[in-house]
Structure formats: structure tokens, C-alpha cells
PDB file of C-alpha atoms in Angstrom:
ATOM      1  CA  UNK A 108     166.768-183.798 -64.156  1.00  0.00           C
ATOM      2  CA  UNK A 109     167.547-184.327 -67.755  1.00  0.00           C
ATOM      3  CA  UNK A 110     171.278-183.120 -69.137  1.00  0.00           C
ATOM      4  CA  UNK A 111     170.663-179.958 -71.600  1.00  0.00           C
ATOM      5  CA  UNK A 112     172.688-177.676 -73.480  1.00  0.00           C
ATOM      6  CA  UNK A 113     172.703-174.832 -71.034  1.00  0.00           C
ATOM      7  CA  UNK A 114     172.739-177.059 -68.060  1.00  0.00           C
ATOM      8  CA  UNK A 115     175.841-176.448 -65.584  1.00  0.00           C
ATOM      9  CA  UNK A 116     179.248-177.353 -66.663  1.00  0.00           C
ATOM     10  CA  UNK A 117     182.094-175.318 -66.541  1.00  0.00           C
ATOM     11  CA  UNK A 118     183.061-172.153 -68.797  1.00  0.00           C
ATOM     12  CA  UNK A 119     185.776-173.656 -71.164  1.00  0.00           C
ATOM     13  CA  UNK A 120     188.174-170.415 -71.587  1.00  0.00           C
ATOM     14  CA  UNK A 121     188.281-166.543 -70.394  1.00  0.00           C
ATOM     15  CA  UNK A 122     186.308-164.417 -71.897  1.00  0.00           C
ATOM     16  CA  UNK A 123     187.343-162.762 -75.077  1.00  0.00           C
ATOM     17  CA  UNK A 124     184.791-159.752 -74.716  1.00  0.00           C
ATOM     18  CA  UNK A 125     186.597-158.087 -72.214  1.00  0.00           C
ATOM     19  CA  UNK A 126     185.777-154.944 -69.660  1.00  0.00           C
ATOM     20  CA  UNK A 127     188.332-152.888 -71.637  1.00  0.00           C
ATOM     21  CA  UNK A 128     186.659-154.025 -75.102  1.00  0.00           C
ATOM     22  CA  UNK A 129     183.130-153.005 -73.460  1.00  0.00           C
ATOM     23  CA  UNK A 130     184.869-149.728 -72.182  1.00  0.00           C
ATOM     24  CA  UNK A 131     184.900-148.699 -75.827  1.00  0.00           C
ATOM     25  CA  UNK A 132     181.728-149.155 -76.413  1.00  0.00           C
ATOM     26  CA  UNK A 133     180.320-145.993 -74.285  1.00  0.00           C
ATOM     27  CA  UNK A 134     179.559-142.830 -75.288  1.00  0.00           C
ATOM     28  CA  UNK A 135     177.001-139.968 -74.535  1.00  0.00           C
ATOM     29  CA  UNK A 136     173.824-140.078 -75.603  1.00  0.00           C
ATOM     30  CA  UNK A 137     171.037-137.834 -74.814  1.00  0.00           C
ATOM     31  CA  UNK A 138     167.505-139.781 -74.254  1.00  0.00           C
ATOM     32  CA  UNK A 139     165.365-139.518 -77.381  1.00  0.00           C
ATOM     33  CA  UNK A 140     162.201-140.518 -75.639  1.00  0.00           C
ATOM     34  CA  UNK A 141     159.789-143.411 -76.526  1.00  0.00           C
ATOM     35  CA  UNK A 142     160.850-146.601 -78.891  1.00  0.00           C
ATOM     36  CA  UNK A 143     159.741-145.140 -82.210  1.00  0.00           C
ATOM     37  CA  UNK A 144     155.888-145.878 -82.660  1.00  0.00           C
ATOM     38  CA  UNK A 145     154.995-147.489 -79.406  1.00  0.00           C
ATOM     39  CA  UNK A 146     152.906-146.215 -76.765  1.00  0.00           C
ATOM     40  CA  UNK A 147     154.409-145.862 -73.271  1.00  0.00           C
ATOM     41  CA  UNK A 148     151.846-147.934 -70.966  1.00  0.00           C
ATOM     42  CA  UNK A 149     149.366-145.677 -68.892  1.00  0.00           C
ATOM     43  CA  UNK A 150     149.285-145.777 -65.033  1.00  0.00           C
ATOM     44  CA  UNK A 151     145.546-147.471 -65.641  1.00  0.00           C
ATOM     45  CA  UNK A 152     147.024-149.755 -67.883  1.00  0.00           C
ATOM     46  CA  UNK A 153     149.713-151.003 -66.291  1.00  0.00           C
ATOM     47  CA  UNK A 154     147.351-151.251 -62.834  1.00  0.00           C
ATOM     48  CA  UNK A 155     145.402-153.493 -65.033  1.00  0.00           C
ATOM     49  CA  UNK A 156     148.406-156.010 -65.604  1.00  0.00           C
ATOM     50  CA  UNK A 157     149.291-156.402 -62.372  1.00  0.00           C
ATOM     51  CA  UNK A 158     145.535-157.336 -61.453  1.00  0.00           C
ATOM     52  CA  UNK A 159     145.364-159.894 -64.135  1.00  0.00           C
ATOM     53  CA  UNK A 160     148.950-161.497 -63.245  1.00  0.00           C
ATOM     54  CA  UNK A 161     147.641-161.437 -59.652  1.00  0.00           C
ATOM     55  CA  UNK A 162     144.222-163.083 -60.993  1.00  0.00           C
ATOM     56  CA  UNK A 163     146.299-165.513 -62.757  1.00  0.00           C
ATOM     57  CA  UNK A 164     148.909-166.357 -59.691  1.00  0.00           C
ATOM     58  CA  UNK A 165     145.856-167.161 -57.223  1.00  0.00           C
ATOM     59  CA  UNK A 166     146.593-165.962 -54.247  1.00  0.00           C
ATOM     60  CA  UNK A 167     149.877-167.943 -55.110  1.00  0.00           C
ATOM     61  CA  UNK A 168     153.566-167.184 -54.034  1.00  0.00           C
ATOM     62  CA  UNK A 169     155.142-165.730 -57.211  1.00  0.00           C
ATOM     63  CA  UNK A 170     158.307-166.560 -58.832  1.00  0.00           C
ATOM     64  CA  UNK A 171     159.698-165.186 -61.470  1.00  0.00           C
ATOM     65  CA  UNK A 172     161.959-166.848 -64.073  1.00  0.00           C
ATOM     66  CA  UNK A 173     165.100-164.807 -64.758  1.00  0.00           C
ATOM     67  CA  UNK A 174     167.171-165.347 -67.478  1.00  0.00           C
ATOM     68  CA  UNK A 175     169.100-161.829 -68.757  1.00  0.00           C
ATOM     69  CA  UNK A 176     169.337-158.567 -66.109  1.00  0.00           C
ATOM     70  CA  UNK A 177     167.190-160.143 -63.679  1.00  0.00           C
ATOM     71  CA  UNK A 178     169.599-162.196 -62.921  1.00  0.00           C
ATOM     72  CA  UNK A 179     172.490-159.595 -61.668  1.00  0.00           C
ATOM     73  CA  UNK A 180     169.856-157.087 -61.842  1.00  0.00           C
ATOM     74  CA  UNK A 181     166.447-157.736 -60.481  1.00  0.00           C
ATOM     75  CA  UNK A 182     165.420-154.012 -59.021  1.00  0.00           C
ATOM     76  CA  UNK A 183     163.427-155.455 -56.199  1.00  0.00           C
ATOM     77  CA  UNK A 184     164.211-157.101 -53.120  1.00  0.00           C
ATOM     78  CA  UNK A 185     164.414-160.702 -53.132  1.00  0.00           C
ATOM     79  CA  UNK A 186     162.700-163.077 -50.714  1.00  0.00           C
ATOM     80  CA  UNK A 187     164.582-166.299 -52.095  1.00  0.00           C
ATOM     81  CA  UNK A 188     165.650-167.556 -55.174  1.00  0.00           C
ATOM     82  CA  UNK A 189     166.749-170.786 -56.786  1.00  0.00           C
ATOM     83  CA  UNK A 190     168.221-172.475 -60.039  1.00  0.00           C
ATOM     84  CA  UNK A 191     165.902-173.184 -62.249  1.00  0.00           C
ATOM     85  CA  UNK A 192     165.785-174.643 -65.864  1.00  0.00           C
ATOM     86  CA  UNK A 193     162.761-173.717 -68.579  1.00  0.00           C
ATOM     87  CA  UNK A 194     162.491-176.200 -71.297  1.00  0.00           C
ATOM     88  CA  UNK A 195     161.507-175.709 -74.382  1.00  0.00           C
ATOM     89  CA  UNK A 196     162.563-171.877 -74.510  1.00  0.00           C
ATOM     90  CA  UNK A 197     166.136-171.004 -74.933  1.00  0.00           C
ATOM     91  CA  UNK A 198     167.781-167.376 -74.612  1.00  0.00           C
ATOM     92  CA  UNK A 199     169.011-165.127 -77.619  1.00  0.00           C
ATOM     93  CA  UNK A 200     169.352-161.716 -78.724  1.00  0.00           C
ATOM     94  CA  UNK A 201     166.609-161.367 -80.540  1.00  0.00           C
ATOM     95  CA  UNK A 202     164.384-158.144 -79.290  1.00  0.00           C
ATOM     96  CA  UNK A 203     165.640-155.443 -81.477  1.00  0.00           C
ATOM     97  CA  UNK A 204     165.611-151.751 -79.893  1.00  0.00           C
ATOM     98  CA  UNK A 205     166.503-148.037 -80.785  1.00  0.00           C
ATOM     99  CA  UNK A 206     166.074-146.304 -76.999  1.00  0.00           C
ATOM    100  CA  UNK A 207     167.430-147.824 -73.500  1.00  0.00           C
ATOM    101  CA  UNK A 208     170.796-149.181 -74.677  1.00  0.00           C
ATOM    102  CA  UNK A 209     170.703-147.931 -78.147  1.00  0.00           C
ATOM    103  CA  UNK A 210     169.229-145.385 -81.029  1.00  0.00           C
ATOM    104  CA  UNK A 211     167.416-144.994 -84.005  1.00  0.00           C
ATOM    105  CA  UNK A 212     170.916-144.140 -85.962  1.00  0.00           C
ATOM    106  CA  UNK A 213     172.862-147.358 -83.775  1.00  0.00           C
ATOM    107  CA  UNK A 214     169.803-149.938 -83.376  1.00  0.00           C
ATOM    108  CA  UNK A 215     170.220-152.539 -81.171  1.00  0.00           C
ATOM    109  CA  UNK A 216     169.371-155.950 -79.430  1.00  0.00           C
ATOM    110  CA  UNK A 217     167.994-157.200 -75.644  1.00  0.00           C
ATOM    111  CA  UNK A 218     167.641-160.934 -75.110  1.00  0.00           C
ATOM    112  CA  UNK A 219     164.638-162.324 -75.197  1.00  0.00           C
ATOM    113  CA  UNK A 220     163.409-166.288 -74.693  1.00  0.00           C
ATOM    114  CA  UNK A 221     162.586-167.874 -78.196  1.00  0.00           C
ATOM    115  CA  UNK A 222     160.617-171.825 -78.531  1.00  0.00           C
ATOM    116  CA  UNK A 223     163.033-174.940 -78.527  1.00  0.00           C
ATOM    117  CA  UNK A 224     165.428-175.990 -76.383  1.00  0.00           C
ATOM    118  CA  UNK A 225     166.176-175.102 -72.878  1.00  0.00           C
ATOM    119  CA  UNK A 226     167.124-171.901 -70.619  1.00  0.00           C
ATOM    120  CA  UNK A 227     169.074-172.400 -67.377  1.00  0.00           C
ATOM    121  CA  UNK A 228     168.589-169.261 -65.182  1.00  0.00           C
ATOM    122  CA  UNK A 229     166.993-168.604 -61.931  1.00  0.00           C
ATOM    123  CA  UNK A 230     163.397-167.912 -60.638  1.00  0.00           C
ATOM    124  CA  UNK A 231     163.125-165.482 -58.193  1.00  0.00           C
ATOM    125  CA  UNK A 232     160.222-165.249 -54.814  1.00  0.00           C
ATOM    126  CA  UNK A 233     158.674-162.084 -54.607  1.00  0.00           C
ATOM    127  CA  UNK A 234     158.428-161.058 -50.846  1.00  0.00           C
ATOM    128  CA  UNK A 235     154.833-161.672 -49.376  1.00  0.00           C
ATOM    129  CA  UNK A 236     155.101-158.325 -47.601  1.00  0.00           C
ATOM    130  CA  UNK A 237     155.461-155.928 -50.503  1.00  0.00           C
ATOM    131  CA  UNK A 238     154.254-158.138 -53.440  1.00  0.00           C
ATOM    132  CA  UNK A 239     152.196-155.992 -55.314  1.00  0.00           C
ATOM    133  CA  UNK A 240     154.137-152.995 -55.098  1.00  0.00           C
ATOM    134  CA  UNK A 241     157.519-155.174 -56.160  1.00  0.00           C
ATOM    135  CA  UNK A 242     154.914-156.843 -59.010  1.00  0.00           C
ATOM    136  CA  UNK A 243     153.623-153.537 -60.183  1.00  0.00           C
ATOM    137  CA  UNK A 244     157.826-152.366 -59.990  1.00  0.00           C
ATOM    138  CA  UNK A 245     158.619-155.153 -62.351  1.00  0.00           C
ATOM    139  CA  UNK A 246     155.952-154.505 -64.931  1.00  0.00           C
ATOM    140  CA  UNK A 247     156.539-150.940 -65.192  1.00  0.00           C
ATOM    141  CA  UNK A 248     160.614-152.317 -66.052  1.00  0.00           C
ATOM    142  CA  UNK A 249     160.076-154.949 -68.273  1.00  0.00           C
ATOM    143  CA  UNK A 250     156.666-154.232 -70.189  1.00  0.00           C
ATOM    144  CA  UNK A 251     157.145-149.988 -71.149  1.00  0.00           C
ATOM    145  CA  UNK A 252     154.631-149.442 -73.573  1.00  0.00           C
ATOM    146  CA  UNK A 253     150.918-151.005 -74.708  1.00  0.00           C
ATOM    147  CA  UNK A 254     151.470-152.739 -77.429  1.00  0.00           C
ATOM    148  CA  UNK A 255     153.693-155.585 -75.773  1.00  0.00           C
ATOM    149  CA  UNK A 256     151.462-156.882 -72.496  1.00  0.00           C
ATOM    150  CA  UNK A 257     151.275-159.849 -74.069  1.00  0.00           C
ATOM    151  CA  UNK A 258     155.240-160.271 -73.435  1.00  0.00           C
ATOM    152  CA  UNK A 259     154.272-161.921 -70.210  1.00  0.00           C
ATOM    153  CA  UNK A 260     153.871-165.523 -69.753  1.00  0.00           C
ATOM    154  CA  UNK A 261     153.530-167.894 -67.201  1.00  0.00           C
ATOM    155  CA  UNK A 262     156.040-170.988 -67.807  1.00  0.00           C
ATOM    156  CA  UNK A 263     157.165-174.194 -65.856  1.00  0.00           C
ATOM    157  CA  UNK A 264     160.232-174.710 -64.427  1.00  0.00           C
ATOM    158  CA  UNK A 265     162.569-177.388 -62.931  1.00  0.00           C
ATOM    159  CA  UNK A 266     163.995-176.352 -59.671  1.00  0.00           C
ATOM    160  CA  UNK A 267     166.215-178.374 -57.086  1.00  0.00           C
ATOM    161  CA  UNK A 268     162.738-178.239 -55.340  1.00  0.00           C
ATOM    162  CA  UNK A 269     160.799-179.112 -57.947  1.00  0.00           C
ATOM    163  CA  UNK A 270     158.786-178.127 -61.103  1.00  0.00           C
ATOM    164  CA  UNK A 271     157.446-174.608 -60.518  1.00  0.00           C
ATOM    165  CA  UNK A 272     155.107-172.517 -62.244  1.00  0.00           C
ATOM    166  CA  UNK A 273     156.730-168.906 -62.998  1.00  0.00           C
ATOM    167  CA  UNK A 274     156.391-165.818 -64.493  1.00  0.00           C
ATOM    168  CA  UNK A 275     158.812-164.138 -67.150  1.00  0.00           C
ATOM    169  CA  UNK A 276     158.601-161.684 -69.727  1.00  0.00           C
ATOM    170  CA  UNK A 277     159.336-161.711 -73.580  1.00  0.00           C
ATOM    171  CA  UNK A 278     158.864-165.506 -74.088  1.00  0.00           C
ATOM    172  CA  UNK A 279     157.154-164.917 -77.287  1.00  0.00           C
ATOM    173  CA  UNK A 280     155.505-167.772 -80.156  1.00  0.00           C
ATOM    174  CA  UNK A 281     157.179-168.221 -83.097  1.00  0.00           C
ATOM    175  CA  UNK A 282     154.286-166.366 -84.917  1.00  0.00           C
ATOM    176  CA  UNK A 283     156.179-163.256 -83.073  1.00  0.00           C
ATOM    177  CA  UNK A 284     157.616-160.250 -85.156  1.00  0.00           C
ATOM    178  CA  UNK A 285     158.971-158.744 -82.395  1.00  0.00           C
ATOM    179  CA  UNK A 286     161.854-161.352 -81.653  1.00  0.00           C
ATOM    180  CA  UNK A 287     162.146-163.199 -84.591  1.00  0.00           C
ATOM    181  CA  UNK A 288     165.665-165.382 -85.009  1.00  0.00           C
ATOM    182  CA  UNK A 289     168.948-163.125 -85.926  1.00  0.00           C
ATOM    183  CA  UNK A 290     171.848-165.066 -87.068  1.00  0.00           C
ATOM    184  CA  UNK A 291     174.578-164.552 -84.527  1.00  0.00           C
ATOM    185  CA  UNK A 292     177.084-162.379 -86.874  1.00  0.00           C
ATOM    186  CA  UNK A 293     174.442-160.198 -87.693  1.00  0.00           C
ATOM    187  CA  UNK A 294     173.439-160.072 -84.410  1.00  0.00           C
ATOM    188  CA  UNK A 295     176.870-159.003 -83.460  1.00  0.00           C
ATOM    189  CA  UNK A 296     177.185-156.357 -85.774  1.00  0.00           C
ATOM    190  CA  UNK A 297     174.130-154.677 -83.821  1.00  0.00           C
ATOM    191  CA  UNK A 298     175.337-155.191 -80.196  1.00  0.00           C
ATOM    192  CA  UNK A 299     179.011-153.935 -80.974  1.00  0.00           C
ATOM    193  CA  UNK A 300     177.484-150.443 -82.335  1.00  0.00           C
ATOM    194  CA  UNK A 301     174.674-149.942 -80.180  1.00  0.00           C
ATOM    195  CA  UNK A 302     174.538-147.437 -76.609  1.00  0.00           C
ATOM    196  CA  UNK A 303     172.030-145.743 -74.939  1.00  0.00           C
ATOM    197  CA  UNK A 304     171.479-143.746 -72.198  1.00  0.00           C
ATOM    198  CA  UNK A 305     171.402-146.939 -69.993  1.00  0.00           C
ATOM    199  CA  UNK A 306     174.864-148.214 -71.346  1.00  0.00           C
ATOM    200  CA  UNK A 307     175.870-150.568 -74.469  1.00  0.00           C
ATOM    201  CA  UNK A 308     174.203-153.685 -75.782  1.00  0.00           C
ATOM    202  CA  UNK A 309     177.937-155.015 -75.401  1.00  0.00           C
ATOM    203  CA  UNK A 310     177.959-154.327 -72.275  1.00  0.00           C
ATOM    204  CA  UNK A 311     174.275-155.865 -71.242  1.00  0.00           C
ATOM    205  CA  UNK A 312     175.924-158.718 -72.983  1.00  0.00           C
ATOM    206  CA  UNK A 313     179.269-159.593 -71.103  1.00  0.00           C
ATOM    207  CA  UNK A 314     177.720-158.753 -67.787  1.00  0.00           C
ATOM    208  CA  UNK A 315     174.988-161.392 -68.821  1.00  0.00           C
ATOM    209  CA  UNK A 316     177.284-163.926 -69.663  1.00  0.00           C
ATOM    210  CA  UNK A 317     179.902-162.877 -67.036  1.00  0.00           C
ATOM    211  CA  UNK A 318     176.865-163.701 -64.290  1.00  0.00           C
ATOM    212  CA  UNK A 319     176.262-167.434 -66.104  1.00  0.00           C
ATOM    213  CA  UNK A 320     180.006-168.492 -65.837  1.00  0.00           C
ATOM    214  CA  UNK A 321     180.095-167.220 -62.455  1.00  0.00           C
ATOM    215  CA  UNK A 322     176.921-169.925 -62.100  1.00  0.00           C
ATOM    216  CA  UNK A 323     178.797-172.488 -63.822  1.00  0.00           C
ATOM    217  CA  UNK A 324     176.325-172.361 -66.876  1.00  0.00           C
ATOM    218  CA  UNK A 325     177.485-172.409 -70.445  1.00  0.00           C
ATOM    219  CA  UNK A 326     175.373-170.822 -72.652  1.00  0.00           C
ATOM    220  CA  UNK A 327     176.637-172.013 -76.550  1.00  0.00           C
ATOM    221  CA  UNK A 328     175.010-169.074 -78.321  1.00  0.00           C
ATOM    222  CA  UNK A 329     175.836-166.850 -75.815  1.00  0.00           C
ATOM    223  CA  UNK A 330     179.715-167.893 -75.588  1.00  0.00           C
ATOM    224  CA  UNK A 331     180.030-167.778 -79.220  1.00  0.00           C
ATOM    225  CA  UNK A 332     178.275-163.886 -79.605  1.00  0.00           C
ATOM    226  CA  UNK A 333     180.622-162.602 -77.222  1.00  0.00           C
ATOM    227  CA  UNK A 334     183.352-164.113 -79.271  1.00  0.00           C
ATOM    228  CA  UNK A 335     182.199-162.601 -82.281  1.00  0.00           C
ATOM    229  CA  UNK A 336     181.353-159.374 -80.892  1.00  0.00           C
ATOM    230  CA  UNK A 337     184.945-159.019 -79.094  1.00  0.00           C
ATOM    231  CA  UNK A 338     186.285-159.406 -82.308  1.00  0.00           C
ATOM    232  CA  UNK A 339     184.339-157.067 -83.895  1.00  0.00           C
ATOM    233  CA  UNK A 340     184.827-154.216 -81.592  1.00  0.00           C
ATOM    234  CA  UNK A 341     189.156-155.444 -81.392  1.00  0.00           C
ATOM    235  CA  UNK A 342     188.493-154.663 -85.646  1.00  0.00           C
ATOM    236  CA  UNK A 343     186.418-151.504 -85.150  1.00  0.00           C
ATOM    237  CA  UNK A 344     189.458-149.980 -82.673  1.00  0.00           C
ATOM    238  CA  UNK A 345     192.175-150.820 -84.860  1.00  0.00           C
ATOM    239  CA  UNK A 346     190.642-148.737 -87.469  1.00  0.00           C
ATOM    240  CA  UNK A 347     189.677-146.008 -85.602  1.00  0.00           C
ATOM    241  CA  UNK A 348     186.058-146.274 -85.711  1.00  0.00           C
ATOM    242  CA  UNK A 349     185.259-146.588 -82.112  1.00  0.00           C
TER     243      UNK A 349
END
């Protein structure tokens, strides 16, 4: 398997983006509804896209590649997973957001998988028992509205048992507007001020990065964000502003 930048090796320091840091991040927030003009996905709709990822697996076992919350996360039961690397996508915080972990007045940013390089994660077996209803369970968490269906992809991956084909969700082209590239300082400036009714961006991040260097898998980009954003929020509490 070839060496890459987000292969396993071990995570060089601690943390600087700590769990008190992240503490500070939390607040109340009431939920304003709907990501400002997008269409939640109808029942129908969302029926639909599990049918065509079903068409499109083939009576198949499904895996899905995880590379964010599915990872510490995944909301269904698990029938087996392994390590798995996708080349030629790499992770970054790059799917901006004003509901779910942050507002219209603190915007925010989820990861998504942009083109180049490579992503070490896992890929995860839906059970054959309860696949459609686990499938259909997954949709409904990771695709929310209409306009952003096409935010699932089939991609290979390299596993210890192999190449495998797997699903995964915002892998998007670089024709994309919806993920384009944030520097990482700007980048930080959104995750430090952003929280939601499902928590902080800074907190999605450190529990992301927190469940890599438990794997052994160094992330650059990733490392370096949390760096920058722990020093951002250390700056933000010494002048009172969180």
C-alpha cells in the first residue's frame, strides 16, 4: 500500500485544542429551523435515494467510507468495519453552515472530502439484516435537504482486505460551490465562533481529530486547524469575548 500523508504514524505532541478550550465554546441556542434557502428533503424524496443507492450497490454488501462523525459517530449499528484509505480525496473544513452546529449571526464549517491527495478513515458494513432501514437512517443524517443528493458518491478504497468500492457523502468536484477551499486561518476564525443546537464546530473538530490520533493517523491540515483554532479561542478568553 503506498505511504501517504494521512497514512498511520504517530501524533507528534498533545493536543493544543483542549476539552476546557472546547468547553468555552458552548452556549444556548434555540433551533432556527432549515439552512437558509434549502429545502428539507421529502419522505418521497429521500425513499427515492435510497432506491437508487440500492440500484447502484447491486444487491451488493455496502460499505461506507467514514472520514469525520462517522467515525466516533456512525448512528447505526455496525456489522464490521475496517481501515481504509481513499485516494485522491483528502478531508477539510470546507462545507460552510448556519444551523446544526452554528447560525446565521456565527456561520460555520463541517468537513467535507475535496479532489487531491488522500483520506485515511474507515469504511463501515452495513448489517444485511436491517440494511435498508440503517441506509434510509443514514441518508436522512447526512443528505437534509433537496438540493444536495448529489453529495453522495460511490469511491474506491484500499483496505487491509483489499480495494473496496464504498459509499460516502460530500465528496464533491472541484466545479463545487458548496465546499470550495478555505484557507486554514480563515477557516479557524469560523469554527472558534460557531455553535448550534448540536454543539460547536470546535468541538466537532477536536473530537474528529481526537478519534484519528487515537487511530494513529496524522492528519497535517487537521493538526495544524486545531492549533490555530486553540489559539484563537486562548485569545478570544483573555479578552473576554467568549
Amino acid at each position: 500500500m503506498r505511504k501517504t500523508a494521512t497514512a498511520k504514524t504517530p501524533v507528534p505532541v498533545a493536543m493544543q485544542l483542549t476539552p476546557d478550550l472546547v468547553a468555552k465554546t458552548f452556549k444556548p441556542v434555540e433551533d432556527e429551523g432549515p439552512e437558509p434557502n434549502w429545502t428539507p428533503i421529502s419522505g418521497q424524496r429521500l425513499d427515492e435515494l435510497v432506491s437508487r443507492v440500492e440500484r447502484e450497490a447491486g444487491g451488493e454488501e455496502i460499505w461506507v467510507f467514514a472520514y469525520g462523525s462517522l467515525m466516533w459517530n456512525p448512528g447505526f449499528e455496525v456489522a464490521t468495519s475496517e481501515e481504509a484509505i481513499a485516494y485522491g480525496w483528502h478531508r477539510a473544513f470546507s462545507l460552510r453552515i448556519e444551523r446544526l452546529r452554528a447560525t446565521s449571526d456565527a456561520p460555520g464549517l463541517m468537513l467535507a472530502l475535496r479532489p487531491g491527495g488522500s483520506c485515511s478513515g474507515l469504511v463501515l458494513k452495513l448489517s444485511c439484516a436491517t440494511k435498508r432501514q440503517d441506509l434510509r437512517t443514514l441518508l436522512a443524517r447526512e443528505i437534509r435537504y433537496a438540493e444536495v443528493c448529489d453529495m453522495v458518491r460511490w469511491v474506491s478504497v484500499e483496505t487491509p482486505a483489499g480495494r473496496r468500492r464504498a459509499l460516502t457523502f460530500w465528496a464533491s468536484t472541484k466545479r463545487s460551490r458548496l465546499t470550495e477551499k478555505i484557507p486554514l486561518d480563515d477557516a479557524a476564525v469560523l469554527i472558534a465562533q460557531a455553535c448550534g443546537p448540536a454543539g460547536s464546530c470546535a468541538e466537532y473538530l477536536h473530537r474528529t481529530v481526537l478519534n484519528l490520533a487515537d487511530r494513529n493517523i496524522f492528519d497535517r491540515n487537521l493538526w495544524q486547524l486545531q492549533q490555530i483554532v486553540a489559539a484563537r479561542l486562548r485569545a478570544l478568553s483573555q479578552d473576554g469575548s467568549i
